[in-house]
PDB file of C-alpha atoms in Angstrom:
ATOM      1  CA  MET A   1     -12.397 -22.823  14.795  1.00  0.00           C
ATOM      2  CA  LEU A   2     -14.154 -20.484  12.254  1.00  0.00           C
ATOM      3  CA  HIS A   3     -13.273 -17.362  12.832  1.00  0.00           C
ATOM      4  CA  LYS A   4     -14.739 -13.445  11.403  1.00  0.00           C
ATOM      5  CA  THR A   5     -12.774 -10.848   9.935  1.00  0.00           C
ATOM      6  CA  ARG A   6     -12.064  -8.223   7.679  1.00  0.00           C
ATOM      7  CA  GLY A   7      -9.514  -8.537   5.155  1.00  0.00           C
ATOM      8  CA  ILE A   8      -7.399  -6.506   1.866  1.00  0.00           C
ATOM      9  CA  VAL A   9      -6.903  -8.450  -0.929  1.00  0.00           C
ATOM     10  CA  PHE A  10      -2.607  -8.739  -2.051  1.00  0.00           C
ATOM     11  CA  LYS A  11      -2.747 -11.690  -4.787  1.00  0.00           C
ATOM     12  CA  THR A  12      -4.845 -14.255  -6.627  1.00  0.00           C
ATOM     13  CA  THR A  13      -2.920 -17.154  -8.919  1.00  0.00           C
ATOM     14  CA  ASP A  14      -4.720 -19.803 -10.620  1.00  0.00           C
ATOM     15  CA  TYR A  15      -3.972 -23.261  -8.655  1.00  0.00           C
ATOM     16  CA  SER A  16      -5.119 -25.817 -10.853  1.00  0.00           C
ATOM     17  CA  GLU A  17      -7.815 -26.386 -13.216  1.00  0.00           C
ATOM     18  CA  SER A  18     -10.864 -24.605 -11.309  1.00  0.00           C
ATOM     19  CA  SER A  19      -8.928 -23.168  -8.379  1.00  0.00           C
ATOM     20  CA  VAL A  20      -7.293 -19.914  -7.079  1.00  0.00           C
ATOM     21  CA  VAL A  21      -4.897 -19.461  -4.284  1.00  0.00           C
ATOM     22  CA  VAL A  22      -5.444 -15.738  -2.615  1.00  0.00           C
ATOM     23  CA  GLN A  23      -3.218 -13.951   0.316  1.00  0.00           C
ATOM     24  CA  ILE A  24      -5.384 -11.783   2.010  1.00  0.00           C
ATOM     25  CA  PHE A  25      -4.358  -9.172   5.030  1.00  0.00           C
ATOM     26  CA  THR A  26      -6.591  -9.836   7.431  1.00  0.00           C
ATOM     27  CA  GLU A  27      -7.170  -7.851  10.582  1.00  0.00           C
ATOM     28  CA  LYS A  28      -7.106 -10.870  12.574  1.00  0.00           C
ATOM     29  CA  PHE A  29      -4.340 -13.200  11.533  1.00  0.00           C
ATOM     30  CA  GLY A  30      -2.478 -10.555   9.021  1.00  0.00           C
ATOM     31  CA  LEU A  31      -1.248 -12.131   5.933  1.00  0.00           C
ATOM     32  CA  GLN A  32      -2.595 -15.356   5.222  1.00  0.00           C
ATOM     33  CA  SER A  33      -3.325 -17.913   1.824  1.00  0.00           C
ATOM     34  CA  TYR A  34      -6.232 -19.264   1.436  1.00  0.00           C
ATOM     35  CA  ILE A  35      -6.875 -22.169  -1.218  1.00  0.00           C
ATOM     36  CA  ILE A  36     -10.174 -21.579  -2.975  1.00  0.00           C
ATOM     37  CA  ASN A  37     -11.873 -24.534  -4.963  1.00  0.00           C
ATOM     38  CA  GLY A  38     -14.075 -23.651  -7.783  1.00  0.00           C
ATOM     39  CA  ALA A  39     -13.242 -19.917  -8.039  1.00  0.00           C
ATOM     40  CA  ARG A  40     -12.824 -19.765 -11.541  1.00  0.00           C
ATOM     41  CA  LYS A  41     -16.564 -22.016 -12.555  1.00  0.00           C
ATOM     42  CA  PRO A  42     -19.078 -19.825 -13.590  1.00  0.00           C
ATOM     43  CA  LYS A  43     -21.332 -20.130 -11.343  1.00  0.00           C
ATOM     44  CA  ALA A  44     -18.569 -20.016  -8.078  1.00  0.00           C
ATOM     45  CA  LYS A  45     -19.704 -19.199  -4.289  1.00  0.00           C
ATOM     46  CA  ILE A  46     -16.440 -17.390  -4.417  1.00  0.00           C
ATOM     47  CA  SER A  47     -15.521 -15.440  -7.630  1.00  0.00           C
ATOM     48  CA  ARG A  48     -12.277 -14.814  -8.400  1.00  0.00           C
ATOM     49  CA  ASN A  49     -13.679 -10.783  -9.362  1.00  0.00           C
ATOM     50  CA  MET A  50     -14.342 -11.093  -5.592  1.00  0.00           C
ATOM     51  CA  LEU A  51     -10.619 -11.645  -5.519  1.00  0.00           C
ATOM     52  CA  GLN A  52      -9.200  -8.583  -7.342  1.00  0.00           C
ATOM     53  CA  PRO A  53      -6.190  -6.463  -5.453  1.00  0.00           C
ATOM     54  CA  LEU A  54      -7.163  -4.661  -2.535  1.00  0.00           C
ATOM     55  CA  HIS A  55     -10.623  -5.076  -2.552  1.00  0.00           C
ATOM     56  CA  LEU A  56     -11.951  -5.125   0.846  1.00  0.00           C
ATOM     57  CA  VAL A  57     -13.670  -8.591   2.448  1.00  0.00           C
ATOM     58  CA  ASP A  58     -15.870  -9.911   5.067  1.00  0.00           C
ATOM     59  CA  MET A  59     -14.618 -13.456   5.707  1.00  0.00           C
ATOM     60  CA  VAL A  60     -15.370 -16.103   7.849  1.00  0.00           C
ATOM     61  CA  VAL A  61     -12.519 -18.270   8.378  1.00  0.00           C
ATOM     62  CA  TYR A  62     -11.385 -21.945   8.713  1.00  0.00           C
ATOM     63  CA  HIS A  63      -7.781 -20.999  10.986  1.00  0.00           C
ATOM     64  CA  LYS A  64      -4.679 -23.150  11.468  1.00  0.00           C
ATOM     65  CA  SER A  65      -2.220 -21.519  13.869  1.00  0.00           C
ATOM     66  CA  ASN A  66       0.416 -24.187  11.763  1.00  0.00           C
ATOM     67  CA  GLY A  67      -1.179 -24.636   8.524  1.00  0.00           C
ATOM     68  CA  ASN A  68       0.504 -22.760   5.519  1.00  0.00           C
ATOM     69  CA  VAL A  69      -2.622 -22.829   3.563  1.00  0.00           C
ATOM     70  CA  GLN A  70      -6.381 -21.759   5.401  1.00  0.00           C
ATOM     71  CA  ARG A  71      -9.584 -21.845   3.866  1.00  0.00           C
ATOM     72  CA  ILE A  72     -12.413 -19.175   3.439  1.00  0.00           C
ATOM     73  CA  SER A  73     -16.293 -20.196   4.916  1.00  0.00           C
ATOM     74  CA  GLU A  74     -17.835 -17.818   3.523  1.00  0.00           C
ATOM     75  CA  LEU A  75     -16.797 -13.850   2.020  1.00  0.00           C
ATOM     76  CA  LYS A  76     -18.309 -11.309   0.680  1.00  0.00           C
ATOM     77  CA  ASN A  77     -17.248  -7.570  -0.465  1.00  0.00           C
ATOM     78  CA  THR A  78     -17.597  -5.043   2.212  1.00  0.00           C
ATOM     79  CA  PRO A  79     -17.242  -2.550   1.675  1.00  0.00           C
ATOM     80  CA  THR A  80     -17.801  -2.899  -2.254  1.00  0.00           C
ATOM     81  CA  LEU A  81     -16.080  -0.494  -4.657  1.00  0.00           C
ATOM     82  CA  GLN A  82     -17.500   2.079  -6.291  1.00  0.00           C
ATOM     83  CA  SER A  83     -14.732   3.780  -8.753  1.00  0.00           C
ATOM     84  CA  ILE A  84     -10.978   2.274  -8.213  1.00  0.00           C
ATOM     85  CA  PRO A  85     -12.124  -0.718 -10.503  1.00  0.00           C
ATOM     86  CA  TYR A  86     -13.722   2.059 -13.358  1.00  0.00           C
ATOM     87  CA  ASP A  87     -11.630   4.456 -12.777  1.00  0.00           C
ATOM     88  CA  VAL A  88      -8.343   4.328 -14.870  1.00  0.00           C
ATOM     89  CA  ILE A  89      -6.324   7.269 -12.939  1.00  0.00           C
ATOM     90  CA  LYS A  90      -7.434   5.309  -9.312  1.00  0.00           C
ATOM     91  CA  SER A  91      -7.057   1.663 -10.858  1.00  0.00           C
ATOM     92  CA  CYS A  92      -3.503   3.003 -11.801  1.00  0.00           C
ATOM     93  CA  ILE A  93      -2.860   4.157  -8.215  1.00  0.00           C
ATOM     94  CA  ALA A  94      -4.294   1.071  -6.752  1.00  0.00           C
ATOM     95  CA  MET A  95      -2.157  -1.579  -8.815  1.00  0.00           C
ATOM     96  CA  PHE A  96       0.946   0.705  -7.903  1.00  0.00           C
ATOM     97  CA  LEU A  97      -0.017   0.373  -4.221  1.00  0.00           C
ATOM     98  CA  ASN A  98      -0.806  -3.153  -4.465  1.00  0.00           C
ATOM     99  CA  GLU A  99       2.515  -3.906  -5.591  1.00  0.00           C
ATOM    100  CA  VAL A 100       4.056  -1.746  -2.831  1.00  0.00           C
ATOM    101  CA  LEU A 101       2.254  -3.884  -0.193  1.00  0.00           C
ATOM    102  CA  TYR A 102       2.078  -7.191  -1.641  1.00  0.00           C
ATOM    103  CA  LYS A 103       6.765  -6.584  -1.232  1.00  0.00           C
ATOM    104  CA  ALA A 104       6.416  -4.379   2.222  1.00  0.00           C
ATOM    105  CA  VAL A 105       3.764  -6.111   4.065  1.00  0.00           C
ATOM    106  CA  LYS A 106       5.158  -9.629   5.432  1.00  0.00           C
ATOM    107  CA  GLN A 107       3.799 -10.418   8.967  1.00  0.00           C
ATOM    108  CA  GLN A 108       1.513 -13.004   9.272  1.00  0.00           C
ATOM    109  CA  THR A 109       0.290 -12.418  12.783  1.00  0.00           C
ATOM    110  CA  PRO A 110      -2.449  -9.151  13.385  1.00  0.00           C
ATOM    111  CA  ASP A 111      -1.336  -5.840  13.216  1.00  0.00           C
ATOM    112  CA  GLU A 112      -4.574  -4.201  13.852  1.00  0.00           C
ATOM    113  CA  ALA A 113      -2.573   0.005  13.265  1.00  0.00           C
ATOM    114  CA  ILE A 114      -1.402  -1.175   9.445  1.00  0.00           C
ATOM    115  CA  PHE A 115      -4.772  -2.657   9.110  1.00  0.00           C
ATOM    116  CA  ASP A 116      -6.994   0.123   9.654  1.00  0.00           C
ATOM    117  CA  PHE A 117      -4.425   2.668   8.109  1.00  0.00           C
ATOM    118  CA  ILE A 118      -4.728   0.401   4.421  1.00  0.00           C
ATOM    119  CA  PHE A 119      -8.834  -0.404   4.984  1.00  0.00           C
ATOM    120  CA  ASN A 120      -9.582   3.166   5.050  1.00  0.00           C
ATOM    121  CA  ALA A 121      -7.000   4.901   2.946  1.00  0.00           C
ATOM    122  CA  ILE A 122      -8.287   2.147   0.210  1.00  0.00           C
ATOM    123  CA  GLU A 123     -11.861   3.765   1.359  1.00  0.00           C
ATOM    124  CA  LEU A 124     -10.693   7.091   1.414  1.00  0.00           C
ATOM    125  CA  LEU A 125      -9.432   6.813  -2.645  1.00  0.00           C
ATOM    126  CA  ASP A 126     -12.496   4.631  -3.443  1.00  0.00           C
ATOM    127  CA  HIS A 127     -14.865   8.247  -2.496  1.00  0.00           C
ATOM    128  CA  LYS A 128     -11.810  10.909  -3.387  1.00  0.00           C
ATOM    129  CA  THR A 129     -12.592  13.373  -6.511  1.00  0.00           C
ATOM    130  CA  ARG A 130      -9.377  15.837  -5.592  1.00  0.00           C
ATOM    131  CA  GLY A 131      -5.915  14.772  -5.360  1.00  0.00           C
ATOM    132  CA  LEU A 132      -5.462  11.809  -6.613  1.00  0.00           C
ATOM    133  CA  ALA A 133      -2.410  13.040  -8.672  1.00  0.00           C
ATOM    134  CA  ASN A 134      -0.480  12.810  -4.445  1.00  0.00           C
ATOM    135  CA  PHE A 135      -2.258  10.311  -2.843  1.00  0.00           C
ATOM    136  CA  HIS A 136       0.378   7.549  -3.861  1.00  0.00           C
ATOM    137  CA  LEU A 137       3.133   9.908  -2.616  1.00  0.00           C
ATOM    138  CA  LEU A 138       1.163  10.531   1.056  1.00  0.00           C
ATOM    139  CA  PHE A 139       0.612   7.167   0.871  1.00  0.00           C
ATOM    140  CA  LEU A 140       4.244   5.780   1.019  1.00  0.00           C
ATOM    141  CA  THR A 141       5.288   8.589   3.580  1.00  0.00           C
ATOM    142  CA  GLN A 142       2.915   7.628   6.176  1.00  0.00           C
ATOM    143  CA  LEU A 143       2.729   3.787   5.421  1.00  0.00           C
ATOM    144  CA  THR A 144       6.510   3.946   6.764  1.00  0.00           C
ATOM    145  CA  ARG A 145       5.392   5.212   9.941  1.00  0.00           C
ATOM    146  CA  TYR A 146       3.216   1.663  10.520  1.00  0.00           C
ATOM    147  CA  LEU A 147       6.656  -0.264   8.943  1.00  0.00           C
ATOM    148  CA  GLY A 148       9.273   1.710  11.095  1.00  0.00           C
ATOM    149  CA  PHE A 149      10.945   4.000   9.208  1.00  0.00           C
ATOM    150  CA  TYR A 150       9.164   6.948   9.816  1.00  0.00           C
ATOM    151  CA  PRO A 151      11.190  10.188   8.808  1.00  0.00           C
ATOM    152  CA  HIS A 152      12.450  11.963  12.155  1.00  0.00           C
ATOM    153  CA  GLY A 153      14.751  14.859  13.405  1.00  0.00           C
ATOM    154  CA  GLY A 154      14.723  18.232  15.568  1.00  0.00           C
ATOM    155  CA  LEU A 155      14.082  20.538  12.806  1.00  0.00           C
ATOM    156  CA  MET A 156      12.678  19.278   9.868  1.00  0.00           C
ATOM    157  CA  ALA A 157      10.678  22.399   9.013  1.00  0.00           C
ATOM    158  CA  GLU A 158      14.465  24.131   8.568  1.00  0.00           C
ATOM    159  CA  ALA A 159      16.245  21.367   6.654  1.00  0.00           C
ATOM    160  CA  ASP A 160      18.191  21.460   3.702  1.00  0.00           C
ATOM    161  CA  PHE A 161      18.738  17.706   3.479  1.00  0.00           C
ATOM    162  CA  PHE A 162      16.978  13.902   4.301  1.00  0.00           C
ATOM    163  CA  ASP A 163      19.660  11.825   5.326  1.00  0.00           C
ATOM    164  CA  MET A 164      17.702   8.368   3.784  1.00  0.00           C
ATOM    165  CA  LYS A 165      19.938   6.064   5.020  1.00  0.00           C
ATOM    166  CA  ASN A 166      19.228   6.975   8.701  1.00  0.00           C
ATOM    167  CA  GLY A 167      15.995   8.383   8.098  1.00  0.00           C
ATOM    168  CA  VAL A 168      16.731  11.552   9.260  1.00  0.00           C
ATOM    169  CA  PHE A 169      16.429  15.759   8.012  1.00  0.00           C
ATOM    170  CA  SER A 170      19.918  17.302   8.685  1.00  0.00           C
ATOM    171  CA  LYS A 171      20.824  20.962   7.807  1.00  0.00           C
ATOM    172  CA  TYR A 172      24.117  19.768   6.681  1.00  0.00           C
ATOM    173  CA  LYS A 173      24.247  17.127   3.540  1.00  0.00           C
ATOM    174  CA  PRO A 174      24.754  14.043   4.795  1.00  0.00           C
ATOM    175  CA  ASP A 175      28.030  11.635   4.176  1.00  0.00           C
ATOM    176  CA  SER A 176      25.823   9.342   2.098  1.00  0.00           C
ATOM    177  CA  VAL A 177      24.919   9.282  -1.572  1.00  0.00           C
ATOM    178  CA  SER A 178      21.227   8.525  -0.896  1.00  0.00           C
ATOM    179  CA  TYR A 179      19.549  11.581   0.016  1.00  0.00           C
ATOM    180  CA  LEU A 180      17.125  14.375  -0.493  1.00  0.00           C
ATOM    181  CA  SER A 181      17.732  18.048  -1.721  1.00  0.00           C
ATOM    182  CA  PRO A 182      16.431  21.141  -2.223  1.00  0.00           C
ATOM    183  CA  PRO A 183      13.391  21.664  -2.792  1.00  0.00           C
ATOM    184  CA  HIS A 184      12.521  18.141  -3.112  1.00  0.00           C
ATOM    185  CA  THR A 185      13.010  18.217   0.792  1.00  0.00           C
ATOM    186  CA  LYS A 186      10.841  20.477   1.310  1.00  0.00           C
ATOM    187  CA  ASN A 187       8.590  19.045  -0.728  1.00  0.00           C
ATOM    188  CA  PHE A 188       8.718  15.506   1.422  1.00  0.00           C
ATOM    189  CA  TYR A 189       8.172  17.303   5.069  1.00  0.00           C
ATOM    190  CA  THR A 190       4.971  19.243   3.114  1.00  0.00           C
ATOM    191  CA  LEU A 191       3.776  15.350   2.499  1.00  0.00           C
ATOM    192  CA  LEU A 192       4.842  14.467   6.067  1.00  0.00           C
ATOM    193  CA  GLN A 193       3.211  17.276   6.940  1.00  0.00           C
ATOM    194  CA  SER A 194      -0.215  16.771   5.473  1.00  0.00           C
ATOM    195  CA  SER A 195      -3.151  14.118   5.546  1.00  0.00           C
ATOM    196  CA  PHE A 196      -5.630  12.610   2.982  1.00  0.00           C
ATOM    197  CA  GLY A 197      -8.203  15.330   4.450  1.00  0.00           C
ATOM    198  CA  ASN A 198      -5.378  18.448   2.344  1.00  0.00           C
ATOM    199  CA  ILE A 199      -3.458  16.552   0.056  1.00  0.00           C
ATOM    200  CA  ASP A 200      -5.343  18.590  -2.800  1.00  0.00           C
ATOM    201  CA  GLU A 201      -3.434  21.867  -1.299  1.00  0.00           C
ATOM    202  CA  VAL A 202      -0.078  20.269  -1.959  1.00  0.00           C
ATOM    203  CA  LYS A 203       1.652  21.854  -5.017  1.00  0.00           C
ATOM    204  CA  LEU A 204       3.777  19.474  -7.299  1.00  0.00           C
ATOM    205  CA  SER A 205       4.681  19.497 -11.174  1.00  0.00           C
ATOM    206  CA  ASN A 206       4.859  16.205 -12.725  1.00  0.00           C
ATOM    207  CA  ASP A 207       8.840  16.645 -12.307  1.00  0.00           C
ATOM    208  CA  GLU A 208       9.088  16.756  -8.845  1.00  0.00           C
ATOM    209  CA  ARG A 209       6.739  14.007  -8.178  1.00  0.00           C
ATOM    210  CA  ARG A 210       8.741  11.534 -10.742  1.00  0.00           C
ATOM    211  CA  TYR A 211      11.611  12.728  -8.718  1.00  0.00           C
ATOM    212  CA  LEU A 212       9.608  12.041  -5.140  1.00  0.00           C
ATOM    213  CA  ILE A 213       7.942   8.538  -5.602  1.00  0.00           C
ATOM    214  CA  ASN A 214      11.785   6.979  -7.417  1.00  0.00           C
ATOM    215  CA  LYS A 215      13.090   8.542  -4.294  1.00  0.00           C
ATOM    216  CA  LEU A 216      10.691   7.194  -1.636  1.00  0.00           C
ATOM    217  CA  LEU A 217      10.723   3.434  -2.784  1.00  0.00           C
ATOM    218  CA  GLU A 218      14.550   4.290  -3.049  1.00  0.00           C
ATOM    219  CA  TYR A 219      14.181   4.396   0.694  1.00  0.00           C
ATOM    220  CA  TYR A 220      11.703   1.745   1.016  1.00  0.00           C
ATOM    221  CA  ALA A 221      14.683  -0.565  -0.588  1.00  0.00           C
ATOM    222  CA  MET A 222      16.446   0.618   1.671  1.00  0.00           C
ATOM    223  CA  HIS A 223      14.700  -0.641   4.357  1.00  0.00           C
ATOM    224  CA  ILE A 224      12.719  -3.243   3.867  1.00  0.00           C
ATOM    225  CA  GLU A 225      15.304  -6.774   2.993  1.00  0.00           C
ATOM    226  CA  GLY A 226      14.143  -8.283  -0.513  1.00  0.00           C
ATOM    227  CA  PHE A 227      12.156  -5.518  -1.790  1.00  0.00           C
ATOM    228  CA  GLY A 228      13.649  -5.019  -4.738  1.00  0.00           C
ATOM    229  CA  ASN A 229      12.359  -2.974  -7.580  1.00  0.00           C
ATOM    230  CA  ILE A 230       8.459  -1.501  -8.408  1.00  0.00           C
ATOM    231  CA  ARG A 231       7.618  -1.214 -11.995  1.00  0.00           C
ATOM    232  CA  SER A 232       3.647  -0.103 -11.360  1.00  0.00           C
ATOM    233  CA  HIS A 233       4.674   3.539 -11.153  1.00  0.00           C
ATOM    234  CA  GLU A 234       5.924   4.251 -14.564  1.00  0.00           C
ATOM    235  CA  VAL A 235       2.824   3.121 -15.857  1.00  0.00           C
ATOM    236  CA  LEU A 236       0.975   5.682 -13.038  1.00  0.00           C
ATOM    237  CA  GLU A 237       3.286   8.595 -14.177  1.00  0.00           C
ATOM    238  CA  GLU A 238       2.337   7.485 -17.700  1.00  0.00           C
ATOM    239  CA  VAL A 239      -1.274   8.223 -16.379  1.00  0.00           C
ATOM    240  CA  LEU A 240      -0.516  11.278 -14.370  1.00  0.00           C
ATOM    241  CA  GLY A 241       0.793  12.061 -17.714  1.00  0.00           C
TER     242      GLY A 241
END
């Protein structure tokens, strides 16, 4: 049976001489793997260039509930990204977000809330002209809401510490060795209160930004089994400089 669905490209791997296997996070079926024959040929109907990381797509797919690898009948880039592929800062942000998403989002069932969040965030990044330096920090803090470990605590604004193990803000230093302390706790709280619309108002130094991204990745690794190490943030930090 044929189904229409939107999708977000996560990873494309070459397969045989001219084909690829692409992992796409779909609106209707969650994360799925698709084989596309002939995608690397010069006149391919669905070319490898259409399957770059975080490209947004409209698809008509064949779907078998017990199938490991699915097939695509039609695919087009909708909307076509206008600036991410050509802007060095945006493309580095996208590379970093893609690496995080590939390790964090693994469900093979529909989840419209997280799909809409990611899809809309990519569109916003493509159109955004200000506040890019902190975009990835806000994305990671907001994504935790959909992954099940969004920070909480009764007195967030007055808290001096953030206990990363338990995901709570506290006025007292936690027993855990993984925590945020002043001034990073306040910076983290500010991010949690921000949106993509006002992210350009968040003022962080390069050192503060580097510290927070490392702590956020540590936070992810604590709460997502098999998350491992992320390397692309080092390239991003160099570009943001």
